[in-house]
mmCIF file with all atom_site columns, C-alpha atoms in Angstrom:
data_model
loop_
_atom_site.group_PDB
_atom_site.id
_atom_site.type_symbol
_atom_site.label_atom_id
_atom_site.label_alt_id
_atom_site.label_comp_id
_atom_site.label_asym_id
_atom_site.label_entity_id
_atom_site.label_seq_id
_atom_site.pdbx_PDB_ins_code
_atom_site.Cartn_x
_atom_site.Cartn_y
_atom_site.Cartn_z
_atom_site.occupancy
_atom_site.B_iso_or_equiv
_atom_site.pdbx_formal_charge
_atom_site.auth_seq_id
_atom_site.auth_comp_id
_atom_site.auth_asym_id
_atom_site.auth_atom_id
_atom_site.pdbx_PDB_model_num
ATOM 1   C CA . UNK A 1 1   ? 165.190 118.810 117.093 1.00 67.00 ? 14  UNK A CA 1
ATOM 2   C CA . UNK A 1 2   ? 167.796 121.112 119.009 1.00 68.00 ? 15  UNK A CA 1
ATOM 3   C CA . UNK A 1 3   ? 169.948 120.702 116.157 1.00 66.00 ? 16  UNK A CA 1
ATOM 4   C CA . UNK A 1 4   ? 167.452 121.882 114.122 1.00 64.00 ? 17  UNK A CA 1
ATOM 5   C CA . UNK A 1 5   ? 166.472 124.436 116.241 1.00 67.00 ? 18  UNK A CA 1
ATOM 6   C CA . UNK A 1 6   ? 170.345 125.415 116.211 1.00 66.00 ? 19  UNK A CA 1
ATOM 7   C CA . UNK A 1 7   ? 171.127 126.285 112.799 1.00 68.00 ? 20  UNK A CA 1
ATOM 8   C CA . UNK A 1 8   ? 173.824 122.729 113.404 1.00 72.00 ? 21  UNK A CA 1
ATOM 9   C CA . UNK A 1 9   ? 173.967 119.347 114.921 1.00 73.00 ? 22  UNK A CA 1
ATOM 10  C CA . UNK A 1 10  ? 174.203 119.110 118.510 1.00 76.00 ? 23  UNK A CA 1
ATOM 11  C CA . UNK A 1 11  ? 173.976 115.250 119.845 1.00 82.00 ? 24  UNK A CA 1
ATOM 12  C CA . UNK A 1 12  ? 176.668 114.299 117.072 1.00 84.00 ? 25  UNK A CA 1
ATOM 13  C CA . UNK A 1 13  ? 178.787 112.407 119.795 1.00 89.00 ? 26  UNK A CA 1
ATOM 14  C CA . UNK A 1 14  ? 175.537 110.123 121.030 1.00 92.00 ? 27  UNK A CA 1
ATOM 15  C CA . UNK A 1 15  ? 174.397 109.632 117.020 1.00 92.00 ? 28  UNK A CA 1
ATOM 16  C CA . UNK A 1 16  ? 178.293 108.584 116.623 1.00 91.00 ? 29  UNK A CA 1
ATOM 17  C CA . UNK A 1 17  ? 177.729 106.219 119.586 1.00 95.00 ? 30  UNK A CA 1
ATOM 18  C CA . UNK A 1 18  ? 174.179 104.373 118.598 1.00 95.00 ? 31  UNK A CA 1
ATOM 19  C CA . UNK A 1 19  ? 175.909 103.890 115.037 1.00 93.00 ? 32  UNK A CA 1
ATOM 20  C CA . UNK A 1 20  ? 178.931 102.631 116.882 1.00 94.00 ? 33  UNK A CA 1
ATOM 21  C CA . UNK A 1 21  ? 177.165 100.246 119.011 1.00 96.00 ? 34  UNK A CA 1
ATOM 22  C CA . UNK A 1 22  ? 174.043 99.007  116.473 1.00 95.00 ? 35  UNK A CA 1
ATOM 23  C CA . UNK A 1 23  ? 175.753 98.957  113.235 1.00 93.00 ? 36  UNK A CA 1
ATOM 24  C CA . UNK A 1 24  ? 173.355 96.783  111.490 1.00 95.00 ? 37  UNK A CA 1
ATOM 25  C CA . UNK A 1 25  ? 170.543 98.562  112.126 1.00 94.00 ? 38  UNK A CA 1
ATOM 26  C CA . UNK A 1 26  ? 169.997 101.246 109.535 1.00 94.00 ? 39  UNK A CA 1
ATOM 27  C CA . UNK A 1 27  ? 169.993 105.049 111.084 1.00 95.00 ? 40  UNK A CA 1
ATOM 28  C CA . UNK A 1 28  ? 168.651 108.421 109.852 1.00 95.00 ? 41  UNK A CA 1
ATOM 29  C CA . UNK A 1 29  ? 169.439 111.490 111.304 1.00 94.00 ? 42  UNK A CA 1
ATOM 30  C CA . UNK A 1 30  ? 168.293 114.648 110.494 1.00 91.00 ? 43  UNK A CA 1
ATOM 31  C CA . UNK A 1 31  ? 168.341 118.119 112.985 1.00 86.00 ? 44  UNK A CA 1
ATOM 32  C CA . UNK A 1 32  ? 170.469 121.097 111.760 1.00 85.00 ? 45  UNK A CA 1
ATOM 33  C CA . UNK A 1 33  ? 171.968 119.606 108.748 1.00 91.00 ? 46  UNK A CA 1
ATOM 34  C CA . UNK A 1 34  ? 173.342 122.427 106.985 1.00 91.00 ? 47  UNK A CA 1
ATOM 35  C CA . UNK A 1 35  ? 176.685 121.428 104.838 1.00 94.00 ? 48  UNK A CA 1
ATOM 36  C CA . UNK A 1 36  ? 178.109 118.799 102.847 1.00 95.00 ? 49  UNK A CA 1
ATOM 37  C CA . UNK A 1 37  ? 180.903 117.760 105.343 1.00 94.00 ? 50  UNK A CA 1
ATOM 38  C CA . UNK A 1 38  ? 177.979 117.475 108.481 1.00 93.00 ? 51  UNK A CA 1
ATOM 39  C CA . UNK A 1 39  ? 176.454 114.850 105.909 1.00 95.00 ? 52  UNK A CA 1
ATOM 40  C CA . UNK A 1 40  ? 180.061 113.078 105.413 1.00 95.00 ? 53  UNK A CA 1
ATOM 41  C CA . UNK A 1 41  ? 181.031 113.059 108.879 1.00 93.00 ? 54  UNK A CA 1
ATOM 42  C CA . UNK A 1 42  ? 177.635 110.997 109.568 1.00 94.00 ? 55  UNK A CA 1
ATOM 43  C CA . UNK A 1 43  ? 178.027 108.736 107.174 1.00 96.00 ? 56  UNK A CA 1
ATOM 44  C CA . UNK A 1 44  ? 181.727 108.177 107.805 1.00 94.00 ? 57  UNK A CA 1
ATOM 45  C CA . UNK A 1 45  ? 180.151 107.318 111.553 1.00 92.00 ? 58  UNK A CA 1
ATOM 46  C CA . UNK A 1 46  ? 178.212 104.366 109.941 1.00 94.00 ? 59  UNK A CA 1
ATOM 47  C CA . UNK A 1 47  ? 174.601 106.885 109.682 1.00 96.00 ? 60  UNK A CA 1
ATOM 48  C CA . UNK A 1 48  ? 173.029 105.237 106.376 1.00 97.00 ? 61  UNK A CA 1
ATOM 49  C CA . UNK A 1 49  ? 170.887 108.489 105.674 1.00 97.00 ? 62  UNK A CA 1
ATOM 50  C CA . UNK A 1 50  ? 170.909 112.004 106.215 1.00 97.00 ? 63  UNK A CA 1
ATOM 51  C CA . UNK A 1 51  ? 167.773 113.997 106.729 1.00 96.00 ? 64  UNK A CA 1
ATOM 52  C CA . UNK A 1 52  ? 167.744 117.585 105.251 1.00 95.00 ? 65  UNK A CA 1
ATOM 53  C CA . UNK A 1 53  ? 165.096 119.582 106.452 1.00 89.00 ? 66  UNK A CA 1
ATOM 54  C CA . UNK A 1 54  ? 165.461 123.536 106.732 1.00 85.00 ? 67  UNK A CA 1
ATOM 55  C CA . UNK A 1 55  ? 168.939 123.538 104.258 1.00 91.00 ? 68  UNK A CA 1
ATOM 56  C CA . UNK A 1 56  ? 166.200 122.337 101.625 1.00 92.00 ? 69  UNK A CA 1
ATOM 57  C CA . UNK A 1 57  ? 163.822 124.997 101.736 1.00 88.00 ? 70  UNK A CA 1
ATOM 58  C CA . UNK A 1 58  ? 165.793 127.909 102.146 1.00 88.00 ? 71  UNK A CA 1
ATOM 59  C CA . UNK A 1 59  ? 168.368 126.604 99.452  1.00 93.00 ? 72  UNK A CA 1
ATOM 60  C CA . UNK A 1 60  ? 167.142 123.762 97.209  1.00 94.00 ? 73  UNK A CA 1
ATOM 61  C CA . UNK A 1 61  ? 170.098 123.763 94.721  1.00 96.00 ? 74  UNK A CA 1
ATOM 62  C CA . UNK A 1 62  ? 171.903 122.301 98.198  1.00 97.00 ? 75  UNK A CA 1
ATOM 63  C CA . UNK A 1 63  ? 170.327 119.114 97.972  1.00 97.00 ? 76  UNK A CA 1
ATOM 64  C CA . UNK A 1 64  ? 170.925 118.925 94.097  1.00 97.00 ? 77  UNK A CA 1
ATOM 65  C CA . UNK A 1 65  ? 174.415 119.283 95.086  1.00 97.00 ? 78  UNK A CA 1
ATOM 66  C CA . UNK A 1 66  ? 173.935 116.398 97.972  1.00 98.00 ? 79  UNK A CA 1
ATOM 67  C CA . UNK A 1 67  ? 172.508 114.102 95.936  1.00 98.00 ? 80  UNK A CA 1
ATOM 68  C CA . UNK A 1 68  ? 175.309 113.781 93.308  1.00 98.00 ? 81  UNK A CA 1
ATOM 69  C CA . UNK A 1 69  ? 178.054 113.352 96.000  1.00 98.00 ? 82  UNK A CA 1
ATOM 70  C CA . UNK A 1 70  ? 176.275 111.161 98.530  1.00 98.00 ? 83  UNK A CA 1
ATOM 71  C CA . UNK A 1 71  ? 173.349 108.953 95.827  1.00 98.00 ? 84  UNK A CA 1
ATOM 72  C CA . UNK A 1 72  ? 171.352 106.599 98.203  1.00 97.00 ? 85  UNK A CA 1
ATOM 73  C CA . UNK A 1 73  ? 171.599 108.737 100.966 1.00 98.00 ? 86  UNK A CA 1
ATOM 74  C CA . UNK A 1 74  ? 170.023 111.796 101.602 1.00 98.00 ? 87  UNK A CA 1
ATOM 75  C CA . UNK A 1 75  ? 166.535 112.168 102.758 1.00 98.00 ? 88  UNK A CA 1
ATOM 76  C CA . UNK A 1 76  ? 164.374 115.139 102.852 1.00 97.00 ? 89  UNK A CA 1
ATOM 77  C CA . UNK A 1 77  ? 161.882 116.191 105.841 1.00 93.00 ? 90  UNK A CA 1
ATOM 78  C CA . UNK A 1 78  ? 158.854 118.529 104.741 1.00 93.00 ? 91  UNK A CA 1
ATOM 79  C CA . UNK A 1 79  ? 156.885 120.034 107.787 1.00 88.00 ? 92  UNK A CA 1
ATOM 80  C CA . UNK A 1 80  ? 153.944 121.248 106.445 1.00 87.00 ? 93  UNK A CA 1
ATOM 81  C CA . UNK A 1 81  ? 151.015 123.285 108.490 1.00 81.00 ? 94  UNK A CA 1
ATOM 82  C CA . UNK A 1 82  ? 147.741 123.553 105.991 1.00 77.00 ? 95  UNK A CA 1
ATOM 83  C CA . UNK A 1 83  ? 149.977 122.524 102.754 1.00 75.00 ? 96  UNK A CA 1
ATOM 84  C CA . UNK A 1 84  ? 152.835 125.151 103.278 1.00 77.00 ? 97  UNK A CA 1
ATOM 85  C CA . UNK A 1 85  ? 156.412 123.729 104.480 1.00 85.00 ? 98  UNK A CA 1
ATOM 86  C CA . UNK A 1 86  ? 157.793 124.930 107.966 1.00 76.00 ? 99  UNK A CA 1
ATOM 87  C CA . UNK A 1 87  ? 161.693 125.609 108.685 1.00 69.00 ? 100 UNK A CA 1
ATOM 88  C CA . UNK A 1 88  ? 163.929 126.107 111.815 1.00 62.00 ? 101 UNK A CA 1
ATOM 89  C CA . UNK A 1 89  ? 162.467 123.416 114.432 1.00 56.00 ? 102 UNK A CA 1
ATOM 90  C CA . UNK A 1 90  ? 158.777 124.422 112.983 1.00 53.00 ? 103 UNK A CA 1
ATOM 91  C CA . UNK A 1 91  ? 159.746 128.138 113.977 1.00 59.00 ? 104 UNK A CA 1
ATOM 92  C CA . UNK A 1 92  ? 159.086 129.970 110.635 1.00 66.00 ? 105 UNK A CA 1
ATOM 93  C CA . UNK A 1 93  ? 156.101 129.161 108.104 1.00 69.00 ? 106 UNK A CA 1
ATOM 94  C CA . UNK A 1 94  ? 157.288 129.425 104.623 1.00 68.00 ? 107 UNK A CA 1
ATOM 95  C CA . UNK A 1 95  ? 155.122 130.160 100.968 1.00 75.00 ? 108 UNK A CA 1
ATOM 96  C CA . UNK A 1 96  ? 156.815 126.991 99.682  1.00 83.00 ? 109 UNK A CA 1
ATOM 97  C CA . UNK A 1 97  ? 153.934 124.253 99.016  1.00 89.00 ? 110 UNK A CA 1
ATOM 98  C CA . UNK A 1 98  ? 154.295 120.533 100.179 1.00 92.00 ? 111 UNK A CA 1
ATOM 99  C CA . UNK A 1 99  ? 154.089 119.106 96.777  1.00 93.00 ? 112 UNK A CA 1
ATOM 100 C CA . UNK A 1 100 ? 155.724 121.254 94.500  1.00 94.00 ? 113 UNK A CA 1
ATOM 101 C CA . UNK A 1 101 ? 158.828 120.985 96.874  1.00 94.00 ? 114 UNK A CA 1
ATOM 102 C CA . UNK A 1 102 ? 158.613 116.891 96.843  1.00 96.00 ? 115 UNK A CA 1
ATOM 103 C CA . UNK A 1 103 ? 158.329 116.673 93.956  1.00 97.00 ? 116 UNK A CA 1
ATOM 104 C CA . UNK A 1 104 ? 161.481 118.773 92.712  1.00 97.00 ? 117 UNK A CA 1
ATOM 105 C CA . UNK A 1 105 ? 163.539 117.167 95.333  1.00 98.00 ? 118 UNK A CA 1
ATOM 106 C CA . UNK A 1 106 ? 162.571 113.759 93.898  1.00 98.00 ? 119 UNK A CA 1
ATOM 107 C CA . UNK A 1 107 ? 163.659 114.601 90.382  1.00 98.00 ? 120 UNK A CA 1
ATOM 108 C CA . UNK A 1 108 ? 166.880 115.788 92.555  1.00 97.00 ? 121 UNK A CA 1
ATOM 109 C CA . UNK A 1 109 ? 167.307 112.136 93.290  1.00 98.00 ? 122 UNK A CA 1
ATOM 110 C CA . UNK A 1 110 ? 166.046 111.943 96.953  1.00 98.00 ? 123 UNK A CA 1
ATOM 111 C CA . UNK A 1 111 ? 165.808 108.791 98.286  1.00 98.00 ? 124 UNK A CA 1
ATOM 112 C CA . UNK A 1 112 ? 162.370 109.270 100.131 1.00 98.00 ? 125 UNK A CA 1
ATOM 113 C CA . UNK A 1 113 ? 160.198 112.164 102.135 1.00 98.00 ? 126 UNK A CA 1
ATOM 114 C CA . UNK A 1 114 ? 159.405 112.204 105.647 1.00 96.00 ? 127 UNK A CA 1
ATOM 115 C CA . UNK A 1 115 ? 156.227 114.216 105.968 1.00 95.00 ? 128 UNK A CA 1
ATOM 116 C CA . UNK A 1 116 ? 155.334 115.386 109.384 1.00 89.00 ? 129 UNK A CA 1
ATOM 117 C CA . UNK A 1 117 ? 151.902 117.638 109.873 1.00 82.00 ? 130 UNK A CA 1
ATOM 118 C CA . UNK A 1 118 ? 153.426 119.797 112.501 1.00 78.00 ? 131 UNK A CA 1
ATOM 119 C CA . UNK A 1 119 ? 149.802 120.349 113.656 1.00 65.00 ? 132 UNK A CA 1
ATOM 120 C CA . UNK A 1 120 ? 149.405 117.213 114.772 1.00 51.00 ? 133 UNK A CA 1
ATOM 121 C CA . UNK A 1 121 ? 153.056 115.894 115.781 1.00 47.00 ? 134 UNK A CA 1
ATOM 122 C CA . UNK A 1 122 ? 153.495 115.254 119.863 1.00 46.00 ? 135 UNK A CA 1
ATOM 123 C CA . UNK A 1 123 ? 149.661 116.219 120.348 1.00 49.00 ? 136 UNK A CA 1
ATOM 124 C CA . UNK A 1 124 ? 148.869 112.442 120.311 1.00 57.00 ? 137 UNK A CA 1
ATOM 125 C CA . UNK A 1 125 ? 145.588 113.347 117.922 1.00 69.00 ? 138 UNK A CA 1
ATOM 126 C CA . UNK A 1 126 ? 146.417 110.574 115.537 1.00 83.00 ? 139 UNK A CA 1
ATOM 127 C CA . UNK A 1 127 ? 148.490 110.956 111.887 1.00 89.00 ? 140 UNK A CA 1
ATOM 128 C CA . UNK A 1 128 ? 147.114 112.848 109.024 1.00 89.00 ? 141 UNK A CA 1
ATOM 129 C CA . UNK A 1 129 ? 146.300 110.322 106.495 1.00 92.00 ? 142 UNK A CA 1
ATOM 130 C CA . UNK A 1 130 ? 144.586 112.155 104.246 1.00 91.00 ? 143 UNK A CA 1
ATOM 131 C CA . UNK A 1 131 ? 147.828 114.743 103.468 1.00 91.00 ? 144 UNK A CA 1
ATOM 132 C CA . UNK A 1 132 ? 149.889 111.502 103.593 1.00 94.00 ? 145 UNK A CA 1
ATOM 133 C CA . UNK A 1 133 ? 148.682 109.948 100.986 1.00 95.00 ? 146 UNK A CA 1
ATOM 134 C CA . UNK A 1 134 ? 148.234 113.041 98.992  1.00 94.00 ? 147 UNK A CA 1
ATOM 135 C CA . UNK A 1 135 ? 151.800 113.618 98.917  1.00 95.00 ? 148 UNK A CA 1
ATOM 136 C CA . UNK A 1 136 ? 153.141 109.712 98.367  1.00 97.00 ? 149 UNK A CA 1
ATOM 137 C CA . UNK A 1 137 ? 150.270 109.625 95.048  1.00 97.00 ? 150 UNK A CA 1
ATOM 138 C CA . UNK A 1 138 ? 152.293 112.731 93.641  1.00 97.00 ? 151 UNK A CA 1
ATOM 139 C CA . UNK A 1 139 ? 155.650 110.909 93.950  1.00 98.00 ? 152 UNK A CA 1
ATOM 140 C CA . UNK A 1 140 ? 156.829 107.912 93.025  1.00 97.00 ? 153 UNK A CA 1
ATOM 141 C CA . UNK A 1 141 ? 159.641 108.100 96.111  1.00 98.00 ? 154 UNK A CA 1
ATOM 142 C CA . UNK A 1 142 ? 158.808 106.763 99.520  1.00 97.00 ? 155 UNK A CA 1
ATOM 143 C CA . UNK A 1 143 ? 156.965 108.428 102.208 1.00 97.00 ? 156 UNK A CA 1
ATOM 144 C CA . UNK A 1 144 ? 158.138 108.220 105.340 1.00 97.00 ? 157 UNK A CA 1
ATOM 145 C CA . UNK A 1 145 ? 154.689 109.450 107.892 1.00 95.00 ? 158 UNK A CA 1
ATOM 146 C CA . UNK A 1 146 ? 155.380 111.228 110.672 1.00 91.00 ? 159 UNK A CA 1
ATOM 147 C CA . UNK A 1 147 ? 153.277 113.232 113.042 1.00 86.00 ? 160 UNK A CA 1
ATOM 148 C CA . UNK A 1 148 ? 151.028 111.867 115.155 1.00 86.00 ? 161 UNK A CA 1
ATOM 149 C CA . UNK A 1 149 ? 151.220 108.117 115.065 1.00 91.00 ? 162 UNK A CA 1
ATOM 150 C CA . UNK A 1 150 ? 149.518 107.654 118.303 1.00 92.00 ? 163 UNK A CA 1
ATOM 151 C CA . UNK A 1 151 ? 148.217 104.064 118.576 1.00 94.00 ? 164 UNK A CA 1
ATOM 152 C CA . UNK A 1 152 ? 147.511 100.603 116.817 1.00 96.00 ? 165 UNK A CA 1
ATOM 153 C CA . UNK A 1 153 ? 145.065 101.783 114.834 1.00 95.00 ? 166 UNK A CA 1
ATOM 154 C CA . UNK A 1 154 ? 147.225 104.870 113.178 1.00 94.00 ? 167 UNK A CA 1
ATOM 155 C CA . UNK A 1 155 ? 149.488 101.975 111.921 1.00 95.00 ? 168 UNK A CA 1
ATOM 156 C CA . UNK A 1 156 ? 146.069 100.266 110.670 1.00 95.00 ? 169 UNK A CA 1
ATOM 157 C CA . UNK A 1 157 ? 145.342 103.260 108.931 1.00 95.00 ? 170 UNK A CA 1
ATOM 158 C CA . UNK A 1 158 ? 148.737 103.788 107.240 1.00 95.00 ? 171 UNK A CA 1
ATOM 159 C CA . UNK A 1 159 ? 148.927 100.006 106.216 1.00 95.00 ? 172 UNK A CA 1
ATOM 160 C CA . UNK A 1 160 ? 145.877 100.231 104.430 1.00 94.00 ? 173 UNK A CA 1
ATOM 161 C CA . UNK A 1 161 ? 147.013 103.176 102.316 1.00 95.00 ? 174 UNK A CA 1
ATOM 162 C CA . UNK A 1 162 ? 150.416 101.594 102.128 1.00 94.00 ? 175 UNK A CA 1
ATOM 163 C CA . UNK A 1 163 ? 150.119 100.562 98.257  1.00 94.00 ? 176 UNK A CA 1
ATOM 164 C CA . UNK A 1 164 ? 150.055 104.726 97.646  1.00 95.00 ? 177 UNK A CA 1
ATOM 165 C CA . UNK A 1 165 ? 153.575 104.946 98.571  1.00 95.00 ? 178 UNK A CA 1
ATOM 166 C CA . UNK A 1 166 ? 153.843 104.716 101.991 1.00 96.00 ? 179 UNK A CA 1
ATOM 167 C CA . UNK A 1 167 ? 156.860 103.288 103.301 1.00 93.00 ? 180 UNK A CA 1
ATOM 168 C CA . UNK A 1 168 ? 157.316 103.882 106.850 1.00 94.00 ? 181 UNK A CA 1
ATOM 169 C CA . UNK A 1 169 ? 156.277 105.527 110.003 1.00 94.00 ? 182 UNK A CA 1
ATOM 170 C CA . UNK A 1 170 ? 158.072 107.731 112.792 1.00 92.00 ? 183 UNK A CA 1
ATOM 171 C CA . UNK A 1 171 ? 156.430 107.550 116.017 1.00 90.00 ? 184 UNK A CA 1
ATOM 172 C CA . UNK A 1 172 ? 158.433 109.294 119.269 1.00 87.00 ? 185 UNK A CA 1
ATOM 173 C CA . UNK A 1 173 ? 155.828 110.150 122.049 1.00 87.00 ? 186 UNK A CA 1
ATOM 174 C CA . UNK A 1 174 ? 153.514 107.474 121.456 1.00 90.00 ? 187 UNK A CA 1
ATOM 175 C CA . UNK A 1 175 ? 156.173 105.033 122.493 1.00 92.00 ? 188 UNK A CA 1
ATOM 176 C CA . UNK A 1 176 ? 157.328 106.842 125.839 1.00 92.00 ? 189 UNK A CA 1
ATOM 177 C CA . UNK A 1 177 ? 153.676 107.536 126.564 1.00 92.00 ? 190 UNK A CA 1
ATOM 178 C CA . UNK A 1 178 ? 152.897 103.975 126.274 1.00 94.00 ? 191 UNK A CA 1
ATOM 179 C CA . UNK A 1 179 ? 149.496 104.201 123.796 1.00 95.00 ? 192 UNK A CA 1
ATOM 180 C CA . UNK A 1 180 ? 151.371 102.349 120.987 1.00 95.00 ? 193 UNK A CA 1
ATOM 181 C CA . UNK A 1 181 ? 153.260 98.972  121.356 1.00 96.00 ? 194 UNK A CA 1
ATOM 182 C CA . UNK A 1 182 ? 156.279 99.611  119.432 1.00 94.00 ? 195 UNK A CA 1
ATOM 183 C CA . UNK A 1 183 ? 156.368 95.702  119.102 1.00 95.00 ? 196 UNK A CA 1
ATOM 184 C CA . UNK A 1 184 ? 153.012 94.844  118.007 1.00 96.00 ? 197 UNK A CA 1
ATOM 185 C CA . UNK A 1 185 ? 153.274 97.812  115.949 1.00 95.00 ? 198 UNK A CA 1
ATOM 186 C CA . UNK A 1 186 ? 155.827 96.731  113.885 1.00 94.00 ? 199 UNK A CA 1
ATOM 187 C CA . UNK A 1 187 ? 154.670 93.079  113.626 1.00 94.00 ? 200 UNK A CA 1
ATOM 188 C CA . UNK A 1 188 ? 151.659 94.778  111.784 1.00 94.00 ? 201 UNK A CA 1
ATOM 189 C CA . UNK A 1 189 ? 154.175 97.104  109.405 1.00 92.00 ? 202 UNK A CA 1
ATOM 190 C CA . UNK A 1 190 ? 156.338 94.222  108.452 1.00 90.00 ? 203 UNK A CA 1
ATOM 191 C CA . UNK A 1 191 ? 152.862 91.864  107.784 1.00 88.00 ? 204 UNK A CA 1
ATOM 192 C CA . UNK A 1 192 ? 152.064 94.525  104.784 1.00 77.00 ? 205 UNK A CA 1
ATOM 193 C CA . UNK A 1 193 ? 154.581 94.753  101.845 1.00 63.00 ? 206 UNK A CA 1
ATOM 194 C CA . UNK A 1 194 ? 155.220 98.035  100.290 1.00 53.00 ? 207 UNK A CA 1
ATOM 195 C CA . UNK A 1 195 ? 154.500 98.684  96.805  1.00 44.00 ? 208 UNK A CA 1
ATOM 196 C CA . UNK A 1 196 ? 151.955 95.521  96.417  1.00 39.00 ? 209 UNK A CA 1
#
């Protein structure tokens, strides 16, 4: 987030260090993003995928551009308030609507869409289902949910909608907070199979 709020990435030397030191677990990073040798630096530091957020809205033809010379890497974020896509950290609310956008990045050749509702992300209110599954039934990429996974029974929730394209969840304050069991949660995510 402050590389996002930044206009460029900020905590490159800890991201460098986590890949470093857990290089079999699969990383994504995403916060101020904003040229083609940012994205190759990452990867070159053992990041498996990129996550373009702002870049994408304000200049879609980038991640065209991405896509042919990193395939199988990039990732897009859409923040959305009410259906319309948020750039700069959340800052600015643009005209540009959830769907439309998803689904021209995925003929682009993205490899999936994290979808946060800003509304609800860090407020602990639970995730947005509804909007969630909206978006993954007008794709046939992955969504990745963010925003709002609170407790147990978000990840309940998500699992049972799963089969519309859900692949994952992002959950930050829930953890630190202590409502959801990172643990348990996952035993429940990796119980359901995505796509079935």
């Amino acid at each position: 987030l402050n590389g996002a709020f930044a206009g460029k990435p900020v905590n490159a030397d800890i991201i460098h260090q986590i890949a470093k030191t857990y290089p079999d677990i699969p990383i994504q990073v995403g916060g101020g993003i904003r040229d083609e040798e940012t994205i190759q630096a990452y990867l070159e530091a053992g990041v498996t995928y990129v996550i373009i957020g702002t870049k994408a809205i304000q200049e879609p033809h980038f991640v065209s551009d991405a896509c042919v010379e990193f395939p199988g890497h990039i990732i897009i974020s859409l923040d959305a308030q009410n259906g319309k896509l948020a750039t700069d950290g959340w800052s600015k609310l643009s005209h540009h609507n959830v769907i439309d956008m998803a689904q021209r990045f995925e003929q682009d050749g993205v490899e999936a869409i994290v979808f946060t509702d800003i509304h609800r992300d860090g407020m602990m209110q639970g995730i947005n289902v509804e909007s969630t599954v909206a978006l993954a039934r007008a794709i046939d990429i992955p969504v990745i949910a963010a925003g709002g996974v609170t407790t147990i029974e978000d990840i309940k929730a998500l699992c049972k909608v799963a089969d519309a394209g859900i692949l994952a969840a992002i959950t930050g304050r829930a953890i630190y907070e202590g409502t959801l069991d990172f643990t348990e949660a996952q035993k429940l995510a990796d119980s359901y199979e995505f796509g079935v």
